């Protein structure tokens, strides 16, 4: 099975893709807007009552997750994912184009989740503010549901990949707490992996608190600070491949054009709850490709700070 890949589309590229849409191979936008818990904004409310791309469905990162977990946004179980996707009236043949109102913030996580569960044609809009700036068509009528309004084709059931295929995807693209802790304890993390943390530098060093009350800030020993906005332009869209290559060279002395990344086993990306980590994953993937493992620590800092021994909660600066 080929490795999942997410294509990044400009607004113009998205409009061109729309022209290929048919009832048997629809192009369906997915609004995946999500905000930090300390924000007054609500992505679902905005979707229902404000502007959205025509025929867009809404993917709720808070809802489509591991039930009753104290770590937000953990990947949903097989059946939870399928149930929610069918409620959105999505089909396996759809070309899904993800976006969020911020620009590039929560949509990469949603797009990656679909690719992990085997959806074949997944795209990321780069980005919604730029789409609006071009005065492309928007739907501003209030809605009372989260499903797409695109006309359904013949298939009405969303067929997931096999559990075995999903397990292969998971092993290749995700790292869990137990495996990461073992790498830290054996001192293999810094030697054989590159770990990037997408949180702000002050949260990484421990200078600023976490947005979730009572959660210690700091970082995993051996991790590198790479705030997600450093891979984005001032307008919030992704930097070009050339800019990304230069960024990793200047800031970390890492040649991301090297297919082995200097002999490392994998890159690990993390953040607060596994959302903005995927911004880094897709930035790296756009340069490195799918041949080198870039694994997401799903529980990210929220899990690590609550489970790891205090000796493995580093602070600096």
mmCIF file of C-alpha atoms in Angstrom:
data_model
loop_
_atom_site.group_PDB
_atom_site.id
_atom_site.type_symbol
_atom_site.label_atom_id
_atom_site.label_comp_id
_atom_site.label_asym_id
_atom_site.label_seq_id
_atom_site.Cartn_x
_atom_site.Cartn_y
_atom_site.Cartn_z
ATOM 1 C CA UNK A 1 0.000 0.000 0.000
ATOM 2 C CA UNK A 2 1.319 3.433 -0.918
ATOM 3 C CA UNK A 3 2.083 5.832 1.903
ATOM 4 C CA UNK A 4 -0.604 8.454 2.591
ATOM 5 C CA UNK A 5 0.208 11.840 1.103
ATOM 6 C CA UNK A 6 -1.543 15.176 1.548
ATOM 7 C CA UNK A 7 -1.377 17.616 -1.364
ATOM 8 C CA UNK A 8 -1.208 21.324 -0.539
ATOM 9 C CA UNK A 9 -3.422 23.452 -2.800
ATOM 10 C CA UNK A 10 -3.464 27.180 -3.482
ATOM 11 C CA UNK A 11 -6.922 28.802 -3.707
ATOM 12 C CA UNK A 12 -6.490 28.834 -7.482
ATOM 13 C CA UNK A 13 -5.575 25.135 -7.445
ATOM 14 C CA UNK A 14 -8.667 24.390 -5.379
ATOM 15 C CA UNK A 15 -10.920 26.235 -7.838
ATOM 16 C CA UNK A 16 -9.357 24.229 -10.679
ATOM 17 C CA UNK A 17 -9.940 20.976 -8.759
ATOM 18 C CA UNK A 18 -13.604 21.886 -8.287
ATOM 19 C CA UNK A 19 -14.074 21.756 -12.048
ATOM 20 C CA UNK A 20 -13.348 18.004 -11.919
ATOM 21 C CA UNK A 21 -16.122 17.351 -9.393
ATOM 22 C CA UNK A 22 -18.912 14.909 -10.295
ATOM 23 C CA UNK A 23 -21.461 12.844 -8.375
ATOM 24 C CA UNK A 24 -19.102 9.842 -8.585
ATOM 25 C CA UNK A 25 -15.952 11.771 -7.633
ATOM 26 C CA UNK A 26 -16.986 14.802 -5.646
ATOM 27 C CA UNK A 27 -14.723 17.598 -4.453
ATOM 28 C CA UNK A 28 -15.880 18.289 -0.891
ATOM 29 C CA UNK A 29 -14.449 21.092 1.279
ATOM 30 C CA UNK A 30 -14.024 20.279 4.981
ATOM 31 C CA UNK A 31 -14.047 23.097 7.527
ATOM 32 C CA UNK A 32 -11.827 21.909 10.397
ATOM 33 C CA UNK A 33 -11.661 25.180 12.335
ATOM 34 C CA UNK A 34 -10.611 24.734 15.967
ATOM 35 C CA UNK A 35 -9.365 27.211 18.559
ATOM 36 C CA UNK A 36 -7.256 26.923 21.693
ATOM 37 C CA UNK A 37 -9.273 26.416 24.906
ATOM 38 C CA UNK A 38 -8.453 29.970 26.071
ATOM 39 C CA UNK A 39 -9.954 31.494 22.893
ATOM 40 C CA UNK A 40 -13.452 33.078 22.867
ATOM 41 C CA UNK A 41 -14.086 31.752 19.344
ATOM 42 C CA UNK A 42 -15.923 28.544 18.451
ATOM 43 C CA UNK A 43 -15.233 26.788 15.162
ATOM 44 C CA UNK A 44 -18.499 24.863 14.997
ATOM 45 C CA UNK A 45 -20.538 27.972 15.754
ATOM 46 C CA UNK A 46 -18.735 29.908 13.055
ATOM 47 C CA UNK A 47 -19.382 27.123 10.553
ATOM 48 C CA UNK A 48 -23.111 27.022 11.300
ATOM 49 C CA UNK A 49 -23.709 30.771 11.432
ATOM 50 C CA UNK A 50 -21.007 32.516 9.413
ATOM 51 C CA UNK A 51 -19.236 32.130 6.068
ATOM 52 C CA UNK A 52 -18.029 28.809 4.703
ATOM 53 C CA UNK A 53 -17.023 27.374 1.324
ATOM 54 C CA UNK A 54 -20.054 26.083 -0.572
ATOM 55 C CA UNK A 55 -20.975 22.450 0.240
ATOM 56 C CA UNK A 56 -18.421 22.275 3.080
ATOM 57 C CA UNK A 57 -18.855 19.772 5.895
ATOM 58 C CA UNK A 58 -17.504 20.418 9.407
ATOM 59 C CA UNK A 59 -14.999 18.099 11.092
ATOM 60 C CA UNK A 60 -14.949 18.536 14.874
ATOM 61 C CA UNK A 61 -11.504 17.752 16.309
ATOM 62 C CA UNK A 62 -12.889 17.739 19.851
ATOM 63 C CA UNK A 63 -15.683 15.272 19.046
ATOM 64 C CA UNK A 64 -13.955 12.868 16.653
ATOM 65 C CA UNK A 65 -11.391 11.661 19.161
ATOM 66 C CA UNK A 66 -10.745 8.929 21.718
ATOM 67 C CA UNK A 67 -13.812 8.971 24.021
ATOM 68 C CA UNK A 68 -13.345 9.852 27.697
ATOM 69 C CA UNK A 69 -9.614 10.471 27.339
ATOM 70 C CA UNK A 70 -8.045 13.110 29.582
ATOM 71 C CA UNK A 71 -5.678 13.899 26.708
ATOM 72 C CA UNK A 72 -7.517 15.986 24.071
ATOM 73 C CA UNK A 73 -7.673 15.067 20.373
ATOM 74 C CA UNK A 74 -6.235 11.571 20.689
ATOM 75 C CA UNK A 75 -6.902 9.659 17.463
ATOM 76 C CA UNK A 76 -10.423 8.203 17.409
ATOM 77 C CA UNK A 77 -11.084 4.464 17.459
ATOM 78 C CA UNK A 78 -12.005 2.848 14.164
ATOM 79 C CA UNK A 79 -15.783 2.831 14.658
ATOM 80 C CA UNK A 80 -15.935 6.346 16.155
ATOM 81 C CA UNK A 81 -14.231 7.705 13.050
ATOM 82 C CA UNK A 82 -16.506 5.784 10.670
ATOM 83 C CA UNK A 83 -19.708 6.827 12.463
ATOM 84 C CA UNK A 84 -18.796 10.507 12.371
ATOM 85 C CA UNK A 85 -17.683 10.440 8.738
ATOM 86 C CA UNK A 86 -20.915 8.799 7.612
ATOM 87 C CA UNK A 87 -22.885 11.467 9.528
ATOM 88 C CA UNK A 88 -21.105 14.096 7.425
ATOM 89 C CA UNK A 89 -22.345 12.279 4.269
ATOM 90 C CA UNK A 90 -18.837 11.732 2.974
ATOM 91 C CA UNK A 91 -17.824 9.005 0.533
ATOM 92 C CA UNK A 92 -14.561 7.144 -0.009
ATOM 93 C CA UNK A 93 -14.385 8.446 -3.588
ATOM 94 C CA UNK A 94 -14.535 12.101 -2.496
ATOM 95 C CA UNK A 95 -11.615 14.446 -2.971
ATOM 96 C CA UNK A 96 -11.507 16.176 0.407
ATOM 97 C CA UNK A 97 -10.081 19.695 0.730
ATOM 98 C CA UNK A 98 -9.460 20.770 4.332
ATOM 99 C CA UNK A 99 -9.307 24.341 5.589
ATOM 100 C CA UNK A 100 -9.663 26.357 8.782
ATOM 101 C CA UNK A 101 -10.637 29.975 9.423
ATOM 102 C CA UNK A 102 -7.274 30.839 11.001
ATOM 103 C CA UNK A 103 -5.386 29.803 7.868
ATOM 104 C CA UNK A 104 -2.999 26.964 8.648
ATOM 105 C CA UNK A 105 -3.739 25.874 12.209
ATOM 106 C CA UNK A 106 -6.107 22.966 12.849
ATOM 107 C CA UNK A 107 -6.811 21.813 9.275
ATOM 108 C CA UNK A 108 -3.510 19.887 8.875
ATOM 109 C CA UNK A 109 -4.441 17.667 11.852
ATOM 110 C CA UNK A 110 -7.856 16.909 10.363
ATOM 111 C CA UNK A 111 -6.435 16.192 6.902
ATOM 112 C CA UNK A 112 -3.780 13.910 8.392
ATOM 113 C CA UNK A 113 -6.408 11.991 10.390
ATOM 114 C CA UNK A 114 -8.303 11.167 7.201
ATOM 115 C CA UNK A 115 -5.142 10.091 5.396
ATOM 116 C CA UNK A 116 -4.170 7.900 8.350
ATOM 117 C CA UNK A 117 -7.527 6.130 8.100
ATOM 118 C CA UNK A 118 -6.901 5.482 4.422
ATOM 119 C CA UNK A 119 -8.781 8.199 2.568
ATOM 120 C CA UNK A 120 -7.021 8.279 -0.779
ATOM 121 C CA UNK A 121 -7.411 11.847 -1.994
ATOM 122 C CA UNK A 122 -6.751 14.400 0.714
ATOM 123 C CA UNK A 123 -5.850 18.036 0.100
ATOM 124 C CA UNK A 124 -5.052 21.052 2.272
ATOM 125 C CA UNK A 125 -6.121 24.553 1.245
ATOM 126 C CA UNK A 126 -3.267 27.050 1.618
ATOM 127 C CA UNK A 127 -5.241 28.925 2.835
ATOM 128 C CA UNK A 128 -8.798 30.150 3.687
ATOM 129 C CA UNK A 129 -7.961 33.836 4.338
ATOM 130 C CA UNK A 130 -6.289 33.940 0.914
ATOM 131 C CA UNK A 131 -9.321 32.218 -0.624
ATOM 132 C CA UNK A 132 -11.562 34.954 0.809
ATOM 133 C CA UNK A 133 -9.179 37.659 -0.368
ATOM 134 C CA UNK A 134 -9.707 36.476 -3.954
ATOM 135 C CA UNK A 135 -13.479 36.947 -3.555
ATOM 136 C CA UNK A 136 -14.209 33.342 -4.474
ATOM 137 C CA UNK A 137 -17.808 32.187 -3.770
ATOM 138 C CA UNK A 138 -18.844 31.670 -0.146
ATOM 139 C CA UNK A 139 -22.017 30.379 1.479
ATOM 140 C CA UNK A 140 -23.249 32.704 4.234
ATOM 141 C CA UNK A 141 -26.636 31.074 4.885
ATOM 142 C CA UNK A 142 -27.088 29.625 8.412
ATOM 143 C CA UNK A 143 -27.002 25.819 8.721
ATOM 144 C CA UNK A 144 -28.470 23.402 11.252
ATOM 145 C CA UNK A 145 -26.190 20.413 10.566
ATOM 146 C CA UNK A 146 -22.513 19.627 9.915
ATOM 147 C CA UNK A 147 -22.883 17.488 6.770
ATOM 148 C CA UNK A 148 -21.918 18.397 3.240
ATOM 149 C CA UNK A 149 -24.744 19.537 0.983
ATOM 150 C CA UNK A 150 -23.004 18.150 -2.118
ATOM 151 C CA UNK A 151 -25.140 15.733 -4.118
ATOM 152 C CA UNK A 152 -24.553 12.110 -3.117
ATOM 153 C CA UNK A 153 -23.343 9.567 -5.662
ATOM 154 C CA UNK A 154 -24.157 5.857 -5.683
ATOM 155 C CA UNK A 155 -22.123 4.883 -2.607
ATOM 156 C CA UNK A 156 -23.697 5.762 0.745
ATOM 157 C CA UNK A 157 -21.413 3.879 3.136
ATOM 158 C CA UNK A 158 -17.900 4.920 4.041
ATOM 159 C CA UNK A 159 -15.599 1.909 3.744
ATOM 160 C CA UNK A 160 -12.582 2.022 6.027
ATOM 161 C CA UNK A 161 -9.270 0.371 5.262
ATOM 162 C CA UNK A 162 -8.581 -2.892 7.064
ATOM 163 C CA UNK A 163 -7.391 -2.894 10.659
ATOM 164 C CA UNK A 164 -4.070 -4.316 9.438
ATOM 165 C CA UNK A 165 -3.591 -1.459 6.969
ATOM 166 C CA UNK A 166 -4.478 1.085 9.638
ATOM 167 C CA UNK A 167 -2.000 -0.516 12.053
ATOM 168 C CA UNK A 168 0.732 -0.170 9.419
ATOM 169 C CA UNK A 169 -0.129 3.514 8.913
ATOM 170 C CA UNK A 170 -0.212 4.079 12.666
ATOM 171 C CA UNK A 171 3.157 2.441 13.283
ATOM 172 C CA UNK A 172 4.739 4.480 10.496
ATOM 173 C CA UNK A 173 3.245 7.849 11.424
ATOM 174 C CA UNK A 174 2.462 7.855 15.151
ATOM 175 C CA UNK A 175 4.524 7.372 18.294
ATOM 176 C CA UNK A 176 2.942 6.728 21.681
ATOM 177 C CA UNK A 177 4.033 7.632 25.198
ATOM 178 C CA UNK A 178 5.552 4.266 26.098
ATOM 179 C CA UNK A 179 7.784 4.123 23.034
ATOM 180 C CA UNK A 180 8.883 7.741 23.425
ATOM 181 C CA UNK A 181 9.646 7.313 27.132
ATOM 182 C CA UNK A 182 11.814 4.278 26.342
ATOM 183 C CA UNK A 183 13.772 6.342 23.790
ATOM 184 C CA UNK A 184 14.362 9.104 26.341
ATOM 185 C CA UNK A 185 15.373 6.692 29.107
ATOM 186 C CA UNK A 186 17.823 4.863 26.845
ATOM 187 C CA UNK A 187 19.224 8.197 25.558
ATOM 188 C CA UNK A 188 18.428 7.107 21.996
ATOM 189 C CA UNK A 189 16.073 9.999 21.273
ATOM 190 C CA UNK A 190 18.705 12.671 20.737
ATOM 191 C CA UNK A 191 21.160 10.286 19.029
ATOM 192 C CA UNK A 192 18.869 8.601 16.523
ATOM 193 C CA UNK A 193 15.874 10.923 16.123
ATOM 194 C CA UNK A 194 15.096 14.579 15.517
ATOM 195 C CA UNK A 195 12.238 15.803 17.718
ATOM 196 C CA UNK A 196 10.516 19.108 17.002
ATOM 197 C CA UNK A 197 8.106 20.771 19.446
ATOM 198 C CA UNK A 198 5.645 23.188 17.784
ATOM 199 C CA UNK A 199 4.655 25.096 20.945
ATOM 200 C CA UNK A 200 5.876 28.631 21.615
ATOM 201 C CA UNK A 201 9.480 29.001 22.756
ATOM 202 C CA UNK A 202 8.399 30.298 26.179
ATOM 203 C CA UNK A 203 6.185 27.275 26.803
ATOM 204 C CA UNK A 204 9.041 25.033 25.635
ATOM 205 C CA UNK A 205 11.572 26.602 28.015
ATOM 206 C CA UNK A 206 9.116 26.711 30.914
ATOM 207 C CA UNK A 207 9.045 30.509 31.071
ATOM 208 C CA UNK A 208 5.337 30.750 30.193
ATOM 209 C CA UNK A 209 2.496 28.575 31.519
ATOM 210 C CA UNK A 210 0.498 26.126 29.445
ATOM 211 C CA UNK A 211 -3.014 27.235 28.393
ATOM 212 C CA UNK A 212 -4.470 24.311 30.354
ATOM 213 C CA UNK A 213 -4.573 25.163 34.084
ATOM 214 C CA UNK A 214 -2.309 23.110 36.316
ATOM 215 C CA UNK A 215 -0.213 21.682 33.488
ATOM 216 C CA UNK A 216 3.541 22.208 33.798
ATOM 217 C CA UNK A 217 5.340 23.800 30.872
ATOM 218 C CA UNK A 218 8.795 22.665 29.732
ATOM 219 C CA UNK A 219 9.963 20.112 27.191
ATOM 220 C CA UNK A 220 11.129 16.558 26.578
ATOM 221 C CA UNK A 221 14.919 16.172 26.994
ATOM 222 C CA UNK A 222 16.486 16.136 23.540
ATOM 223 C CA UNK A 223 13.611 17.936 21.796
ATOM 224 C CA UNK A 224 14.139 21.050 19.671
ATOM 225 C CA UNK A 225 11.912 24.119 19.768
ATOM 226 C CA UNK A 226 10.269 24.892 16.423
ATOM 227 C CA UNK A 227 7.163 27.058 16.955
ATOM 228 C CA UNK A 228 4.741 26.204 14.159
ATOM 229 C CA UNK A 229 4.533 29.804 12.928
ATOM 230 C CA UNK A 230 8.177 29.597 11.830
ATOM 231 C CA UNK A 231 7.204 27.329 8.920
ATOM 232 C CA UNK A 232 4.506 29.812 7.885
ATOM 233 C CA UNK A 233 4.680 33.148 6.113
ATOM 234 C CA UNK A 234 3.494 36.382 7.725
ATOM 235 C CA UNK A 235 0.048 35.881 6.175
ATOM 236 C CA UNK A 236 -0.239 32.439 7.819
ATOM 237 C CA UNK A 237 0.263 30.346 4.677
ATOM 238 C CA UNK A 238 2.994 27.733 4.282
ATOM 239 C CA UNK A 239 6.459 28.893 3.294
ATOM 240 C CA UNK A 240 7.885 27.679 -0.006
ATOM 241 C CA UNK A 241 10.078 24.575 -0.173
ATOM 242 C CA UNK A 242 13.132 26.782 -0.686
ATOM 243 C CA UNK A 243 12.292 28.839 2.404
ATOM 244 C CA UNK A 244 11.746 25.700 4.483
ATOM 245 C CA UNK A 245 15.048 24.172 3.380
ATOM 246 C CA UNK A 246 16.839 27.378 4.393
ATOM 247 C CA UNK A 247 15.007 27.534 7.732
ATOM 248 C CA UNK A 248 16.133 24.059 8.817
ATOM 249 C CA UNK A 249 19.669 24.750 7.643
ATOM 250 C CA UNK A 250 19.959 28.116 9.420
ATOM 251 C CA UNK A 251 18.202 27.231 12.680
ATOM 252 C CA UNK A 252 19.203 23.588 13.182
ATOM 253 C CA UNK A 253 22.016 22.875 10.716
ATOM 254 C CA UNK A 254 19.828 20.129 9.248
ATOM 255 C CA UNK A 255 19.814 19.346 5.539
ATOM 256 C CA UNK A 256 16.209 18.325 4.904
ATOM 257 C CA UNK A 257 17.060 17.480 1.290
ATOM 258 C CA UNK A 258 19.143 14.550 2.580
ATOM 259 C CA UNK A 259 16.849 11.493 2.207
ATOM 260 C CA UNK A 260 18.357 9.935 5.359
ATOM 261 C CA UNK A 261 18.428 13.190 7.342
ATOM 262 C CA UNK A 262 22.012 12.534 8.370
ATOM 263 C CA UNK A 263 21.390 8.909 9.279
ATOM 264 C CA UNK A 264 18.494 9.520 11.683
ATOM 265 C CA UNK A 265 15.779 6.895 12.111
ATOM 266 C CA UNK A 266 12.822 9.294 12.067
ATOM 267 C CA UNK A 267 11.538 12.766 12.859
ATOM 268 C CA UNK A 268 9.107 13.109 15.758
ATOM 269 C CA UNK A 269 6.772 16.110 15.919
ATOM 270 C CA UNK A 270 4.736 17.202 18.920
ATOM 271 C CA UNK A 271 2.966 20.229 20.406
ATOM 272 C CA UNK A 272 0.384 20.736 23.159
ATOM 273 C CA UNK A 273 -2.293 18.238 22.111
ATOM 274 C CA UNK A 274 -1.157 16.934 18.718
ATOM 275 C CA UNK A 275 -2.853 19.584 16.553
ATOM 276 C CA UNK A 276 -0.155 22.053 15.486
ATOM 277 C CA UNK A 277 2.450 19.265 15.415
ATOM 278 C CA UNK A 278 0.930 18.235 12.092
ATOM 279 C CA UNK A 279 1.688 21.698 10.671
ATOM 280 C CA UNK A 280 5.357 20.759 11.094
ATOM 281 C CA UNK A 281 4.781 17.259 9.720
ATOM 282 C CA UNK A 282 3.284 18.541 6.470
ATOM 283 C CA UNK A 283 5.961 21.229 6.108
ATOM 284 C CA UNK A 284 8.680 18.592 6.451
ATOM 285 C CA UNK A 285 6.834 16.141 4.218
ATOM 286 C CA UNK A 286 6.595 18.767 1.462
ATOM 287 C CA UNK A 287 10.404 18.805 1.342
ATOM 288 C CA UNK A 288 11.423 15.287 2.404
ATOM 289 C CA UNK A 289 8.538 13.378 0.795
ATOM 290 C CA UNK A 290 6.892 10.232 2.167
ATOM 291 C CA UNK A 291 9.974 8.004 2.139
ATOM 292 C CA UNK A 292 11.298 9.193 5.520
ATOM 293 C CA UNK A 293 9.227 8.585 8.690
ATOM 294 C CA UNK A 294 7.757 11.704 10.306
ATOM 295 C CA UNK A 295 5.862 10.510 13.367
ATOM 296 C CA UNK A 296 3.352 12.463 15.448
ATOM 297 C CA UNK A 297 3.415 12.101 19.227
ATOM 298 C CA UNK A 298 -0.355 11.910 19.556
ATOM 299 C CA UNK A 299 -0.631 12.717 23.267
ATOM 300 C CA UNK A 300 2.008 15.436 22.926
ATOM 301 C CA UNK A 301 2.948 17.686 25.847
ATOM 302 C CA UNK A 302 -0.423 17.393 27.614
ATOM 303 C CA UNK A 303 0.132 13.658 28.058
ATOM 304 C CA UNK A 304 3.877 13.872 28.694
ATOM 305 C CA UNK A 305 3.565 16.504 31.436
ATOM 306 C CA UNK A 306 1.004 14.362 33.277
ATOM 307 C CA UNK A 307 2.682 10.966 32.894
ATOM 308 C CA UNK A 308 6.448 11.380 32.619
ATOM 309 C CA UNK A 309 8.752 11.267 35.662
ATOM 310 C CA UNK A 310 9.728 14.784 36.771
ATOM 311 C CA UNK A 311 13.326 14.105 35.687
ATOM 312 C CA UNK A 312 12.089 14.059 32.088
ATOM 313 C CA UNK A 313 10.350 17.441 32.222
ATOM 314 C CA UNK A 314 13.150 19.776 31.192
ATOM 315 C CA UNK A 315 13.165 23.551 31.574
ATOM 316 C CA UNK A 316 15.670 26.056 30.240
ATOM 317 C CA UNK A 317 16.182 29.765 29.742
#
